[in-house]
mmCIF file of C-alpha atoms in Angstrom:
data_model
loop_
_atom_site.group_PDB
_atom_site.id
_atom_site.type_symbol
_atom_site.label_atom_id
_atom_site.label_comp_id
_atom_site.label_asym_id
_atom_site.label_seq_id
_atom_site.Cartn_x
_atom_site.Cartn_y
_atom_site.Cartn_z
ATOM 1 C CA UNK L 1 99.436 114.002 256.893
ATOM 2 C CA UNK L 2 95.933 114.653 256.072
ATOM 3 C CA UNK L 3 93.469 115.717 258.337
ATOM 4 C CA UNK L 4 90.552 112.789 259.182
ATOM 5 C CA UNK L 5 87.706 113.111 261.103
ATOM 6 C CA UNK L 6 87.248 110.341 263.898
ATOM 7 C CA UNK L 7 84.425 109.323 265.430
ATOM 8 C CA UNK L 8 84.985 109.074 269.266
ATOM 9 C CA UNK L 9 82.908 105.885 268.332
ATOM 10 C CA UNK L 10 86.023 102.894 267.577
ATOM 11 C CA UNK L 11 83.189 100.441 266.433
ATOM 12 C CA UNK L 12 81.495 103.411 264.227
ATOM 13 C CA UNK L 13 85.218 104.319 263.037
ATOM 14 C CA UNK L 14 85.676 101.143 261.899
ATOM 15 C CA UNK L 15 82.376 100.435 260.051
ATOM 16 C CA UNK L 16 83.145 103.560 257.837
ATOM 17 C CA UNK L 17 86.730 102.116 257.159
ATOM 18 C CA UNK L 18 85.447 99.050 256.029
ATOM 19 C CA UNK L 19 83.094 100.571 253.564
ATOM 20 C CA UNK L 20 85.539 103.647 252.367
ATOM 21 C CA UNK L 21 89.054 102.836 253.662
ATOM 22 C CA UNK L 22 90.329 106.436 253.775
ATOM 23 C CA UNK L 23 93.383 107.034 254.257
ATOM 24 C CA UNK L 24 94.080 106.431 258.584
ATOM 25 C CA UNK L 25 97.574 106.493 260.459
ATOM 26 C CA UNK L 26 98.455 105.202 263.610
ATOM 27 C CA UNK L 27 94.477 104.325 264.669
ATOM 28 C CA UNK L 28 96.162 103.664 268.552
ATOM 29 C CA UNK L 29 97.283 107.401 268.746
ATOM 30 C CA UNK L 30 93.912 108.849 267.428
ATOM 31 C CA UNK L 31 91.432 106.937 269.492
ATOM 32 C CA UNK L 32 93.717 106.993 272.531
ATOM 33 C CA UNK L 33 93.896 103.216 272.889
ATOM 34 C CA UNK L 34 96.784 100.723 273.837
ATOM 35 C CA UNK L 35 98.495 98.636 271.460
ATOM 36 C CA UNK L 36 98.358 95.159 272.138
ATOM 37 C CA UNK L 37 101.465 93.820 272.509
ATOM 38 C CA UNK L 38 103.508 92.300 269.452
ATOM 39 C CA UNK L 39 103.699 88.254 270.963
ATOM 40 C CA UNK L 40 100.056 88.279 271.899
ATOM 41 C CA UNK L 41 99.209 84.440 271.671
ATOM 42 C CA UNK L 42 97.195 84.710 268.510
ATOM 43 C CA UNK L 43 100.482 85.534 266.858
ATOM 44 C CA UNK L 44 102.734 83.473 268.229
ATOM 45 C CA UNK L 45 100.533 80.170 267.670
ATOM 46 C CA UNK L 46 101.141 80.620 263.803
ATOM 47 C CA UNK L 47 104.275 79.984 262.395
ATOM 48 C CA UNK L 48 105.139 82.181 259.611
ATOM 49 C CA UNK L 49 105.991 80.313 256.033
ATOM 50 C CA UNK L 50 107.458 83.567 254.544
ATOM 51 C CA UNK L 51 108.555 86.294 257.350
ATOM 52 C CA UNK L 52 111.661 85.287 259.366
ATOM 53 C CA UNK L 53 111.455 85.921 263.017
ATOM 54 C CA UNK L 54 112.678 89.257 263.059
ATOM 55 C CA UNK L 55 110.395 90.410 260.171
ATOM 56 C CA UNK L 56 106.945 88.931 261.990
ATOM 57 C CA UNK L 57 107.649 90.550 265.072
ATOM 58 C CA UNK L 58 108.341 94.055 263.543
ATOM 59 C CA UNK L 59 105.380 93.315 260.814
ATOM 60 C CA UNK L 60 103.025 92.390 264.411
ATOM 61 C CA UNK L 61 104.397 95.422 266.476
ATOM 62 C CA UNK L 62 103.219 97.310 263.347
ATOM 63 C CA UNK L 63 99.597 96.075 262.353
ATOM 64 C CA UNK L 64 99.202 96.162 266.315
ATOM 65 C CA UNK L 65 99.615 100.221 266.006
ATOM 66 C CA UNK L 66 97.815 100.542 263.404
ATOM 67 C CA UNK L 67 94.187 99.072 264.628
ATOM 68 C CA UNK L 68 95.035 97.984 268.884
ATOM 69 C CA UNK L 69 92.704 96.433 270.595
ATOM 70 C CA UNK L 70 90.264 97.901 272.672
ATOM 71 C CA UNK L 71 86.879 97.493 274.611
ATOM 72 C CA UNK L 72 84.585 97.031 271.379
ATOM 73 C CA UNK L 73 86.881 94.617 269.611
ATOM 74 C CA UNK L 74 90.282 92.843 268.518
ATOM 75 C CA UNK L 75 93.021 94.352 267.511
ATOM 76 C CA UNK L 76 94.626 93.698 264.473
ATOM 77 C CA UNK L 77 97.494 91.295 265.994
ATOM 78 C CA UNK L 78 94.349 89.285 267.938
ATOM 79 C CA UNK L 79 92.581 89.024 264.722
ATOM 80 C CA UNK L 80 94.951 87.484 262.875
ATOM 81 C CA UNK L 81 96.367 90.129 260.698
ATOM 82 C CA UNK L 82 100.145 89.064 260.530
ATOM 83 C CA UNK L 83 99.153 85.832 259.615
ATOM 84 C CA UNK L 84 96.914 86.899 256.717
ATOM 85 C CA UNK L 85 99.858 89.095 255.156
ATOM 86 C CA UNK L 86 102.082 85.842 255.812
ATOM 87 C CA UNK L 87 99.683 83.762 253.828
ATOM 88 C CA UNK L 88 98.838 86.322 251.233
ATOM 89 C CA UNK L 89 102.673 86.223 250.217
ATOM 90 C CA UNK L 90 103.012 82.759 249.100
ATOM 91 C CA UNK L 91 99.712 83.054 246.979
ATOM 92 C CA UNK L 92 99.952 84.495 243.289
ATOM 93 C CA UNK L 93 99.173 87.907 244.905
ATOM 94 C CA UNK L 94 102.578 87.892 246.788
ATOM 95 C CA UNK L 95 104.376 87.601 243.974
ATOM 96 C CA UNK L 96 102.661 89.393 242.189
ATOM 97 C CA UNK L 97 101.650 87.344 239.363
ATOM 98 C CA UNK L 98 98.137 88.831 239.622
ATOM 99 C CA UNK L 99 99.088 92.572 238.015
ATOM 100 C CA UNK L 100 100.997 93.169 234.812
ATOM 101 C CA UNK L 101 104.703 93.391 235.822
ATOM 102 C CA UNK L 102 106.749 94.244 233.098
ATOM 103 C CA UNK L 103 109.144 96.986 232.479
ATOM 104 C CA UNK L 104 108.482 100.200 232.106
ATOM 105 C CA UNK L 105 108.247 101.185 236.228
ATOM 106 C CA UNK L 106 107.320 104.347 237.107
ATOM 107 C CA UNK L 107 106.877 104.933 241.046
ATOM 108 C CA UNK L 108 105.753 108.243 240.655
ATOM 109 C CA UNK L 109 102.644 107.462 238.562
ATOM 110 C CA UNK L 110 99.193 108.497 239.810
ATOM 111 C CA UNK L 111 97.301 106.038 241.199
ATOM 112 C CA UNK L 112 94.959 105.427 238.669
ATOM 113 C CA UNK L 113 98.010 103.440 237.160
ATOM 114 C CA UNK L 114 97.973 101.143 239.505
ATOM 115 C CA UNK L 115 101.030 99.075 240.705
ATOM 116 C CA UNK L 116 104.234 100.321 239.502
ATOM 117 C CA UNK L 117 107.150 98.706 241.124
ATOM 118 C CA UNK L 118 109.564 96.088 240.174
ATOM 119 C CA UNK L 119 109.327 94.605 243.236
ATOM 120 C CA UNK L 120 106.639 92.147 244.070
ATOM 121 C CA UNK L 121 104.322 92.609 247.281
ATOM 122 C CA UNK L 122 106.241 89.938 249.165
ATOM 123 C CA UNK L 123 109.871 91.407 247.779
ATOM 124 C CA UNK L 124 108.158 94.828 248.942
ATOM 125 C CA UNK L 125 107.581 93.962 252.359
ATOM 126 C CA UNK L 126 110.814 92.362 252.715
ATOM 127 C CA UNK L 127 112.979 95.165 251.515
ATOM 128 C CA UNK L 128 111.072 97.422 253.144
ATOM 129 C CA UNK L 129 110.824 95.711 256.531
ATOM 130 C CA UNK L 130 115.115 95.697 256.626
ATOM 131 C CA UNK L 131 115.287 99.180 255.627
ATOM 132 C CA UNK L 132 111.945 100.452 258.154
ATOM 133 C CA UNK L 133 114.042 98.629 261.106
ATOM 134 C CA UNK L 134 117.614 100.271 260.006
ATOM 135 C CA UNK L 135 115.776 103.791 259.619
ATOM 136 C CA UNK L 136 114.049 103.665 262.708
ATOM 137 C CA UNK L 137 117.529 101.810 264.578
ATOM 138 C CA UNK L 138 119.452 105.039 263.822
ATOM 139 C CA UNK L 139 116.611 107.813 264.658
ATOM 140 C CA UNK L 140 115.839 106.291 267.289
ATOM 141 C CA UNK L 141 118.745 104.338 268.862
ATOM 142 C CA UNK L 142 116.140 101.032 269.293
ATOM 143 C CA UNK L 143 113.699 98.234 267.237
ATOM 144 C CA UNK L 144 110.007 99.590 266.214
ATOM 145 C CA UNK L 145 108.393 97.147 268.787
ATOM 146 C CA UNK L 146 110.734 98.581 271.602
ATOM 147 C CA UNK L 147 109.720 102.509 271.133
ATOM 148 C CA UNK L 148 107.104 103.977 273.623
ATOM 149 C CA UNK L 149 103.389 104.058 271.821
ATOM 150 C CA UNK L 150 104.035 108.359 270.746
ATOM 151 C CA UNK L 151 107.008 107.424 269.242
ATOM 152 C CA UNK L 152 105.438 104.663 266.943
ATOM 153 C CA UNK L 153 103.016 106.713 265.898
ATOM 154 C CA UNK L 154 105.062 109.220 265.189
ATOM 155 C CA UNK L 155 107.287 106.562 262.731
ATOM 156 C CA UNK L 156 103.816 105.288 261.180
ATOM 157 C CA UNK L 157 103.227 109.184 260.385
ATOM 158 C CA UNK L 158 106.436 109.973 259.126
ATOM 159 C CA UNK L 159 105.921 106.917 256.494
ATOM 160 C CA UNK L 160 102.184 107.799 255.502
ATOM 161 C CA UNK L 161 103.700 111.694 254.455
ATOM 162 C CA UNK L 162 106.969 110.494 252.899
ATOM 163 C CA UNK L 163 108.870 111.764 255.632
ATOM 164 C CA UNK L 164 111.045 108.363 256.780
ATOM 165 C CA UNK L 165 113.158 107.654 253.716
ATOM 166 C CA UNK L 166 113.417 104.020 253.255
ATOM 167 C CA UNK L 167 116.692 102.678 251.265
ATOM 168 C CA UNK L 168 115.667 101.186 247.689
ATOM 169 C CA UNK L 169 112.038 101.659 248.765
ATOM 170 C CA UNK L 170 109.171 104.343 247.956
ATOM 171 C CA UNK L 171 108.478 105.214 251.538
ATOM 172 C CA UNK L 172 104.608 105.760 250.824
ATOM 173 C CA UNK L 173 104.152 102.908 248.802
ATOM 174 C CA UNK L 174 105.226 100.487 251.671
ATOM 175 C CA UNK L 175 102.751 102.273 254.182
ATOM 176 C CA UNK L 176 100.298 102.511 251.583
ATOM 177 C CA UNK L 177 100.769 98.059 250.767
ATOM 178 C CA UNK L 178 100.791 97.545 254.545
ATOM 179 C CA UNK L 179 97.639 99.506 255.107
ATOM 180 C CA UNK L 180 95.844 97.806 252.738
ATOM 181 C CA UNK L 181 96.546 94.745 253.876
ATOM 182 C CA UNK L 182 95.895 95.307 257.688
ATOM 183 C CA UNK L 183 92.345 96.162 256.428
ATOM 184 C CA UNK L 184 91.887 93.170 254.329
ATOM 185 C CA UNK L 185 93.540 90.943 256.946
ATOM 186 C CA UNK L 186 90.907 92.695 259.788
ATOM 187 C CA UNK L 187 87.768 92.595 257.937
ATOM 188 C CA UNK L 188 88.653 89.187 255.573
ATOM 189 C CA UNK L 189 86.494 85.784 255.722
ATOM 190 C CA UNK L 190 88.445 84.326 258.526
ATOM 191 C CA UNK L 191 89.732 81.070 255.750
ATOM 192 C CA UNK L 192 92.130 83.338 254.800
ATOM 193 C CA UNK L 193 93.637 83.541 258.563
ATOM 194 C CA UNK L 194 92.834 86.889 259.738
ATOM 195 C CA UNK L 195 89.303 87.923 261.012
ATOM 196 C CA UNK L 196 89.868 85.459 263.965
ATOM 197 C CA UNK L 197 85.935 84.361 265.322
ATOM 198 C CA UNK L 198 84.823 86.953 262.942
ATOM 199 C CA UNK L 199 85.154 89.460 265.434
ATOM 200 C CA UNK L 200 85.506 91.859 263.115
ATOM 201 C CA UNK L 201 82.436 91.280 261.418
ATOM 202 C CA UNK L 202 80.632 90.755 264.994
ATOM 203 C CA UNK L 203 82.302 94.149 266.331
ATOM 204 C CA UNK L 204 80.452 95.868 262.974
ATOM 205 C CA UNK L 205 77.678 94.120 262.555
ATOM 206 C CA UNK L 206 78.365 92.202 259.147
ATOM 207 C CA UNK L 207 76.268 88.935 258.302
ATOM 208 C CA UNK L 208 79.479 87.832 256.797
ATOM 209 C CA UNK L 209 78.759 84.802 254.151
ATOM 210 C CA UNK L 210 74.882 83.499 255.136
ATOM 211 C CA UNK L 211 72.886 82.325 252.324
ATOM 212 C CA UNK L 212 69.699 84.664 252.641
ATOM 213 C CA UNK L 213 69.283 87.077 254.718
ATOM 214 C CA UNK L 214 67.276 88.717 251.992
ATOM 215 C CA UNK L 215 64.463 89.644 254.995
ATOM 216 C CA UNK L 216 66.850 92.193 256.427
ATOM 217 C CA UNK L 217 67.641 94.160 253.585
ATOM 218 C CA UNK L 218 65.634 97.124 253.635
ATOM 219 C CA UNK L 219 65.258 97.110 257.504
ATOM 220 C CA UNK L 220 67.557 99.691 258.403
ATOM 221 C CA UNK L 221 66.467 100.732 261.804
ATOM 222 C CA UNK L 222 66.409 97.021 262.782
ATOM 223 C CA UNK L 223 69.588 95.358 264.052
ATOM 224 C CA UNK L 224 70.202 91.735 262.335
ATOM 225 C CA UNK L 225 69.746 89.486 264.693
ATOM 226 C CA UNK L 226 71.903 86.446 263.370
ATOM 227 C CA UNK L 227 75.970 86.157 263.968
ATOM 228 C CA UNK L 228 77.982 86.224 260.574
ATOM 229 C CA UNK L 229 79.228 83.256 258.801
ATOM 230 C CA UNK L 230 82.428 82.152 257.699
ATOM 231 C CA UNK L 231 82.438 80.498 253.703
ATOM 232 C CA UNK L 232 84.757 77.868 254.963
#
């Protein structure tokens, strides 16, 4: 796994994901923060329309690892993250009617190639949910949400280098998809479901959707003093 410098800083941490989004694993381990835990009430209030009930809770033990909650802000489970993925798969993004999808599929393309599975995102997260839980199950004799805080970082870690194979999945390309969207679902306009009270936005200091705020611009030593506003 690549080497990241971390600002001791979560709020500061964050604020440089949002604008970069390098490449982070396991955000509970390298602060030293607490996961929240997987059936927080923010997740439990939604019903999911595509994740059965063993999926959500492994996909909310997961997103809850990757950004927990802390003293500065949400987590990613409190913000609404599952529900955002959950959502995002019955749009034309889930199933992937969005890319080009055709035949030939070459996983081991560079990036620049962009998407190069058969499998749609929501196809992606279901195979790969089964096979995380079966591959975690027989290392470590118990469910993802189960395993001490160490060891769940140390599954997230194993999937960001390759290291966890997945059956009939590309074990990087799964971490890399649910990555992605545990961002987008963190930092999103909250009428997509995640971003609960825009705390994320609050936590960073993002004006979110106001219609002129053209005043602040070029005062960068001033703090804008308005709260951030939802398009919906």
């Amino acid at each position: 796994m690549k080497t990241i410098g971390i600002s001791p800083s979560r709020r500061s941490f964050l604020r440089g994901a949002a604008k970069t989004a390098p490449a982070i694993v396991a955000l509970g381990g390298a602060l030293g923060l607490t996961a929240s835990g997987a059936a927080d009430s923010s997740a439990t209030r939604y019903s999911p329309g595509y994740f059965n009930a063993t999926e959500w809770t492994l996909l909310s033990a997961l997103v809850a690892r990757l950004i927990p909650a802390d003293g500065e802000g949400p987590g990613a489970v409190e913000a609404g993250v599952p529900e955002f993925i959950d959502r995002q798969m019955g749009q034309p993004y889930g199933y992937g009617a969005l890319w080009f999808m055709q035949a030939p599929f070459v996983p081991t393309a560079a990036e620049e190639f962009g998407y190069q599975l058969a499998q749609s995102p929501r196809d992606l997260y279901r195979q790969g949910l089964a096979a995380l839980a079966q591959a975690v199950q027989q290392q470590h004799g118990k469910p993802f949400p189960e395993l001490a805080a160490s060891d769940q970082d140390a599954v997230l870690t194993a999937l960001e280098a390759g290291q966890l194979a997945l059956s009939g999945v590309p074990t990087k390309v799964f971490f890399a998809q649910l990555l992605t969207n545990t961002r987008e679902g963190y930092f999103c306009d909250p009428k997509h479901g995640g971003n609960k009270n825009m705390a994320a936005w609050k936590m960073i200091g993002f004006p979110g959707a106001r219609g002129d705020y053209i005043d602040w611009v070029d005062q960068y030593a001033t703090k804008y003093p308005l709260p951030p506003v939802s398009s919906s």
